[in-house]
mmCIF file of C-alpha atoms in Angstrom:
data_model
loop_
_atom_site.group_PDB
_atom_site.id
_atom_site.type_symbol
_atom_site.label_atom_id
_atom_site.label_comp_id
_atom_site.label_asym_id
_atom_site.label_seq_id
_atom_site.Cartn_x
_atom_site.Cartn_y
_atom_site.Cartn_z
ATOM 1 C CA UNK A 1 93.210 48.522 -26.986
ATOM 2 C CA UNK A 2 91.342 48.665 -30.392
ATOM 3 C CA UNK A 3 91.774 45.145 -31.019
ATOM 4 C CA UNK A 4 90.716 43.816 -27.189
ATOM 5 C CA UNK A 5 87.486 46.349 -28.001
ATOM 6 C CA UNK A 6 86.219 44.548 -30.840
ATOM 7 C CA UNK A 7 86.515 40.848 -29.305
ATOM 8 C CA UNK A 8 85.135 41.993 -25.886
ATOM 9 C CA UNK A 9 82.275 43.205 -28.581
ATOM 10 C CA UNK A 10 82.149 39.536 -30.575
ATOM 11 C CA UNK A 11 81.277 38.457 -26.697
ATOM 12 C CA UNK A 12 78.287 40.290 -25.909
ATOM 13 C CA UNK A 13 77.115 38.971 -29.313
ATOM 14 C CA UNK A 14 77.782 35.351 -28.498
ATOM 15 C CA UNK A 15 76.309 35.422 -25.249
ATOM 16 C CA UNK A 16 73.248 36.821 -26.524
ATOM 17 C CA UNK A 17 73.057 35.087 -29.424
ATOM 18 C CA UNK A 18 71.819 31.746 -28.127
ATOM 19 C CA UNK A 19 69.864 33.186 -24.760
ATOM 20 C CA UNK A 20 66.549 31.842 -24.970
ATOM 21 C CA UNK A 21 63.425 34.132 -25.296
ATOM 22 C CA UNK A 22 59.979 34.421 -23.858
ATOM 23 C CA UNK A 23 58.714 34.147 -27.697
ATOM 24 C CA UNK A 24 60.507 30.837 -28.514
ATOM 25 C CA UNK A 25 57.038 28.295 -28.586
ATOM 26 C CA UNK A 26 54.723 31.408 -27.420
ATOM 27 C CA UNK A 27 52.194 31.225 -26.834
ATOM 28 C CA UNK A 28 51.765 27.185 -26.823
ATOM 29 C CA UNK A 29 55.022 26.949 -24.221
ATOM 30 C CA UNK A 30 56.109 28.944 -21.497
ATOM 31 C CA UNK A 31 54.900 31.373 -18.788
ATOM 32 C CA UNK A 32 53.071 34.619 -19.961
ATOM 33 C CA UNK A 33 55.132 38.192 -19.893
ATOM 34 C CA UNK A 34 54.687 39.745 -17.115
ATOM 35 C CA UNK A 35 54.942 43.378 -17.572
ATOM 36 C CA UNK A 36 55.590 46.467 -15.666
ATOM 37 C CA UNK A 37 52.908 47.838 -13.534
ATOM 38 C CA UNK A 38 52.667 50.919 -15.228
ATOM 39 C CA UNK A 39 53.466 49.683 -19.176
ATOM 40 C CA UNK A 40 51.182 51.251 -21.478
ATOM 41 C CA UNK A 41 49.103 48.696 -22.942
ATOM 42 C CA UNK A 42 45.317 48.145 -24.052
ATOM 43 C CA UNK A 43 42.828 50.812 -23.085
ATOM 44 C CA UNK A 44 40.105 50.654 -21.386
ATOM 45 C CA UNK A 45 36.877 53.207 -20.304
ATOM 46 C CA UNK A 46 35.962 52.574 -16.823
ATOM 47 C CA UNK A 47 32.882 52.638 -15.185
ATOM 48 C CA UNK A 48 31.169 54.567 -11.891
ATOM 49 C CA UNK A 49 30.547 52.100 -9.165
ATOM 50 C CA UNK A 50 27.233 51.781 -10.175
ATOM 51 C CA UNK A 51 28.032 50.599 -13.797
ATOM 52 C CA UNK A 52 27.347 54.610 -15.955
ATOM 53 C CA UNK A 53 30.298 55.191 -17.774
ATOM 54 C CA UNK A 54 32.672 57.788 -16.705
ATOM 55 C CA UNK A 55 33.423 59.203 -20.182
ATOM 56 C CA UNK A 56 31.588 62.631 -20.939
ATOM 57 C CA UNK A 57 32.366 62.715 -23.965
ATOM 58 C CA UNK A 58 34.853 66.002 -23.778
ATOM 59 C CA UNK A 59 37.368 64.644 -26.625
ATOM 60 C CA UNK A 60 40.128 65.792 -25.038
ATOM 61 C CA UNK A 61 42.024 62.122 -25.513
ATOM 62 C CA UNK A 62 41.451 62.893 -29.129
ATOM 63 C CA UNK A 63 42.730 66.538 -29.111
ATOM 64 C CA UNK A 64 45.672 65.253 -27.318
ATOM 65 C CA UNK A 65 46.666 62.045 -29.182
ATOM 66 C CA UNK A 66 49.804 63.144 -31.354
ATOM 67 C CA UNK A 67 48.796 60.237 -33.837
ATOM 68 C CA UNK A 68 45.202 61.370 -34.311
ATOM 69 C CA UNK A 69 44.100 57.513 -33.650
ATOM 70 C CA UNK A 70 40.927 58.339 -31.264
ATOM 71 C CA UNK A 71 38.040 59.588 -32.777
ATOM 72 C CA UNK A 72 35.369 60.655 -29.567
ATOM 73 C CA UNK A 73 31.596 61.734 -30.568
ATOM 74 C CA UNK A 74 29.519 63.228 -27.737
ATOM 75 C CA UNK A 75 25.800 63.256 -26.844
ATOM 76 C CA UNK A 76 23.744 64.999 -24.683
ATOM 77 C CA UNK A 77 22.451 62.511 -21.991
ATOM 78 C CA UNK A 78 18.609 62.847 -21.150
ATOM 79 C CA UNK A 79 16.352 61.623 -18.011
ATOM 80 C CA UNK A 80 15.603 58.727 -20.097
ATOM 81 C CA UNK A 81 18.357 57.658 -20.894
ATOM 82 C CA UNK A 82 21.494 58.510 -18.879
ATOM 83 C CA UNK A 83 24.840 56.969 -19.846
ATOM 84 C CA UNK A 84 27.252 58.881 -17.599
ATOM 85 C CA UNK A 85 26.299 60.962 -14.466
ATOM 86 C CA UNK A 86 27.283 64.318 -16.346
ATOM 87 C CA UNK A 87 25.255 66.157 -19.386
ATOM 88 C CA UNK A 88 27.003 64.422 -21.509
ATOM 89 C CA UNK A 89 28.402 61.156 -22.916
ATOM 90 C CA UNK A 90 30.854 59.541 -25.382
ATOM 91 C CA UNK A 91 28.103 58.108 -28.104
ATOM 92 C CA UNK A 92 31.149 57.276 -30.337
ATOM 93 C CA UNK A 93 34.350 56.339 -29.143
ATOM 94 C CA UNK A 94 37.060 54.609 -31.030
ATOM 95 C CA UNK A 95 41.084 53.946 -30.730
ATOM 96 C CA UNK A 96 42.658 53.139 -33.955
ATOM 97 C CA UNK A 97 45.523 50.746 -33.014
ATOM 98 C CA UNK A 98 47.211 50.591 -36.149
ATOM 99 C CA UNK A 99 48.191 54.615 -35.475
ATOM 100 C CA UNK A 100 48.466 54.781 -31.823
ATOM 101 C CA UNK A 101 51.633 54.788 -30.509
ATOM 102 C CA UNK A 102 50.685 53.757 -26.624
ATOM 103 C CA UNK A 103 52.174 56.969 -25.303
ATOM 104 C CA UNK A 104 49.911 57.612 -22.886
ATOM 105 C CA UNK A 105 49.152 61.188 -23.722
ATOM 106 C CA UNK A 106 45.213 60.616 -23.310
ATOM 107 C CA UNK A 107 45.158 59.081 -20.510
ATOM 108 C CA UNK A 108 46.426 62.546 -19.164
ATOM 109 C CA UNK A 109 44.421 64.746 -20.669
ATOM 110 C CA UNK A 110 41.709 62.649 -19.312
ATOM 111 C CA UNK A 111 39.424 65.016 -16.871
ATOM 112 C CA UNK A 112 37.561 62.492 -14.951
ATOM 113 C CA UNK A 113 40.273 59.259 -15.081
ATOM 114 C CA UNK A 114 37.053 57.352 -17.794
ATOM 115 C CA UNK A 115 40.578 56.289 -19.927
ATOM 116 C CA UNK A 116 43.004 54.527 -18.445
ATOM 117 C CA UNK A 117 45.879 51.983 -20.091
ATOM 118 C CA UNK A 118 45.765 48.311 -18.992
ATOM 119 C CA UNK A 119 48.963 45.486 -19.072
ATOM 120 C CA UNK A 120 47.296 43.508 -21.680
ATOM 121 C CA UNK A 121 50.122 44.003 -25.186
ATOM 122 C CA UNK A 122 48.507 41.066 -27.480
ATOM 123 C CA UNK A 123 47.133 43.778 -29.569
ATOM 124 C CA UNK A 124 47.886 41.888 -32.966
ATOM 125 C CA UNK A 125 45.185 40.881 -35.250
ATOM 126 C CA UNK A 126 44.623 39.603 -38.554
ATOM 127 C CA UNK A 127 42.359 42.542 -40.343
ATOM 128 C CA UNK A 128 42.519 46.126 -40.084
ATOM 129 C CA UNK A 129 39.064 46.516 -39.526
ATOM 130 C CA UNK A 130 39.544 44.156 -36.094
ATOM 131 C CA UNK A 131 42.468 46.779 -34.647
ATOM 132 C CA UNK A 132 39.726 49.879 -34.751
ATOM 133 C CA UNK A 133 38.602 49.211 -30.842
ATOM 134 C CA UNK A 134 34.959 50.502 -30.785
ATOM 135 C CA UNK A 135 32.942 51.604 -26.998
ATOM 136 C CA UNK A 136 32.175 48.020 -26.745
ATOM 137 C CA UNK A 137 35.468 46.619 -26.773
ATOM 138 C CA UNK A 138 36.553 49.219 -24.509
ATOM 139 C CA UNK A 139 34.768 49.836 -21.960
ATOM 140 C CA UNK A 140 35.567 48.035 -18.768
ATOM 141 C CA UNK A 141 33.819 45.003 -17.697
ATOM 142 C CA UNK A 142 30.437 44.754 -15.096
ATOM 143 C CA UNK A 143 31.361 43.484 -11.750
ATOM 144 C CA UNK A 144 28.691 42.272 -9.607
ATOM 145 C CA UNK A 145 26.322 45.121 -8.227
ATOM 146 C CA UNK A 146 26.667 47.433 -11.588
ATOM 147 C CA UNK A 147 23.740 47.680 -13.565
ATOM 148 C CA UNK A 148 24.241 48.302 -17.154
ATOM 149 C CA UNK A 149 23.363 51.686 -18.570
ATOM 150 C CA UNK A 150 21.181 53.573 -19.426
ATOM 151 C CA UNK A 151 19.572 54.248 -16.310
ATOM 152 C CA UNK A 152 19.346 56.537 -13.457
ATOM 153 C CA UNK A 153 22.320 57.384 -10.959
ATOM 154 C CA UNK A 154 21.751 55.491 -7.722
ATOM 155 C CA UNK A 155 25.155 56.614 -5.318
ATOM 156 C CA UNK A 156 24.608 58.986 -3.407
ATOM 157 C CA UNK A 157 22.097 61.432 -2.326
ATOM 158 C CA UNK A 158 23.872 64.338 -4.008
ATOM 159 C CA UNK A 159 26.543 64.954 -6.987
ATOM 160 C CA UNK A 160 29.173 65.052 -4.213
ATOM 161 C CA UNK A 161 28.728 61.661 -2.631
ATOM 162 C CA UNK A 162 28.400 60.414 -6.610
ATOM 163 C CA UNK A 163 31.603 61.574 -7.539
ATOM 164 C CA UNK A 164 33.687 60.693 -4.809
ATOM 165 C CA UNK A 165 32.281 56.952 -5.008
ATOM 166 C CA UNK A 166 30.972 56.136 -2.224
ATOM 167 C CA UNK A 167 27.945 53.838 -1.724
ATOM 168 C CA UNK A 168 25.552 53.222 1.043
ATOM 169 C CA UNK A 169 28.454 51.612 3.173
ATOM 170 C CA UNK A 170 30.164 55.434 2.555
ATOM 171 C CA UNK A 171 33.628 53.586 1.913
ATOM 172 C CA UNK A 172 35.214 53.676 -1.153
ATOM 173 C CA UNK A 173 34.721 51.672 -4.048
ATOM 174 C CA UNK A 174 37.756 49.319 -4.590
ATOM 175 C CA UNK A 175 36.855 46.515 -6.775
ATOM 176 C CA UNK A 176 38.640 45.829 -10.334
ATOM 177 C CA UNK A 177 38.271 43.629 -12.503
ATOM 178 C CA UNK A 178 40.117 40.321 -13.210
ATOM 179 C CA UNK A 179 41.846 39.520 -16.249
ATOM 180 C CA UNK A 180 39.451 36.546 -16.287
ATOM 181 C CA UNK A 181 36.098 38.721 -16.571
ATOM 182 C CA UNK A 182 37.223 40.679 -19.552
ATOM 183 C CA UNK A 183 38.324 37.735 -21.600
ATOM 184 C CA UNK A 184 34.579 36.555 -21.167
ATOM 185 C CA UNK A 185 32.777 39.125 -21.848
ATOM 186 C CA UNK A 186 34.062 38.521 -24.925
ATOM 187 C CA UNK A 187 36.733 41.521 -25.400
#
């Protein structure tokens, strides 16, 4: 048996050996990976429909990130300038990708769903100063009829109807945005 083992072994390897790969040519040949719908990948800081950021700036991503690789820095948001509907807002946020393990920790600890995990993996640059992801690169595109902030809240006629998302049409607020969008915005 010990024998018939080892060569049934030798062809797994063989087999395997000369199976082509999505990274042979990549990324000049071939189709792109498609991944998993829920694969932890890039984050990304979404938006209320009307374009304020949902972040308030709680840090609790940062508290629970096991490889201390976000660093969140709050603000108090004023009448003049409001970034977020709450009191507050994330004035600094930043994922270090060279320590973050894509675990998806954060994204749980999360309070009002502002940091989620997208399917884009080409996370690979070429200086360290380029995989530190600041707000800007972060935060999720505008789609048409967001306004960008700071301004005032403009869903709703109270904090209820705000938070649940609903615009004048009182349905809920379904659009994403496409892959397209982000890559022109220039993140």
């Amino acid at each position: 048996m010990g024998a018939f083992d080892a060569w049934a072994g030798f062809g797994v390897t063989f087999r395997t050996m000369f199976r082509k790969t999505f990274t042979q040519g990549y990324p000049e040949k071939g189709k792109e990976k498609v991944t998993a719908p829920r694969f932890h990948g890039r984050h990304q800081l979404n938006r209320w429909p009307d374009g304020l950021e949902k972040c308030v700036g709680c840090e609790l991503c940062a508290w629970a990130c096991p490889a201390d690789a976000i660093y969140v820095e709050g603000a108090d948001n004023t009448d003049v300038e409001r970034y977020s509907p709450g009191e507050r807002y994330g004035r600094v946020y930043q994922i270090n990708y060279l320590r973050c393990i894509l675990c998806g920790l954060c994204i749980e600890a999360c309070p009002t769903r502002a940091l989620t995990m997208t399917n884009d993996f080409k996370l690979a640059d070429v200086t360290r100063e380029k995989m530190i992801y600041t707000k800007d690169r972060l935060l999720a595109p505008l789609l048409p009829g967001m306004e960008q902030p700071p301004h005032p809240r403009r869903l709703g006629a109270d904090e209820k109807d705000y938070f649940l998302g609903l615009p004048s049409t009182g349905q809920p607020d379904n659009r994403t945005p496409s892959v397209g969008d982000d890559r022109e915005a220039g993140r």
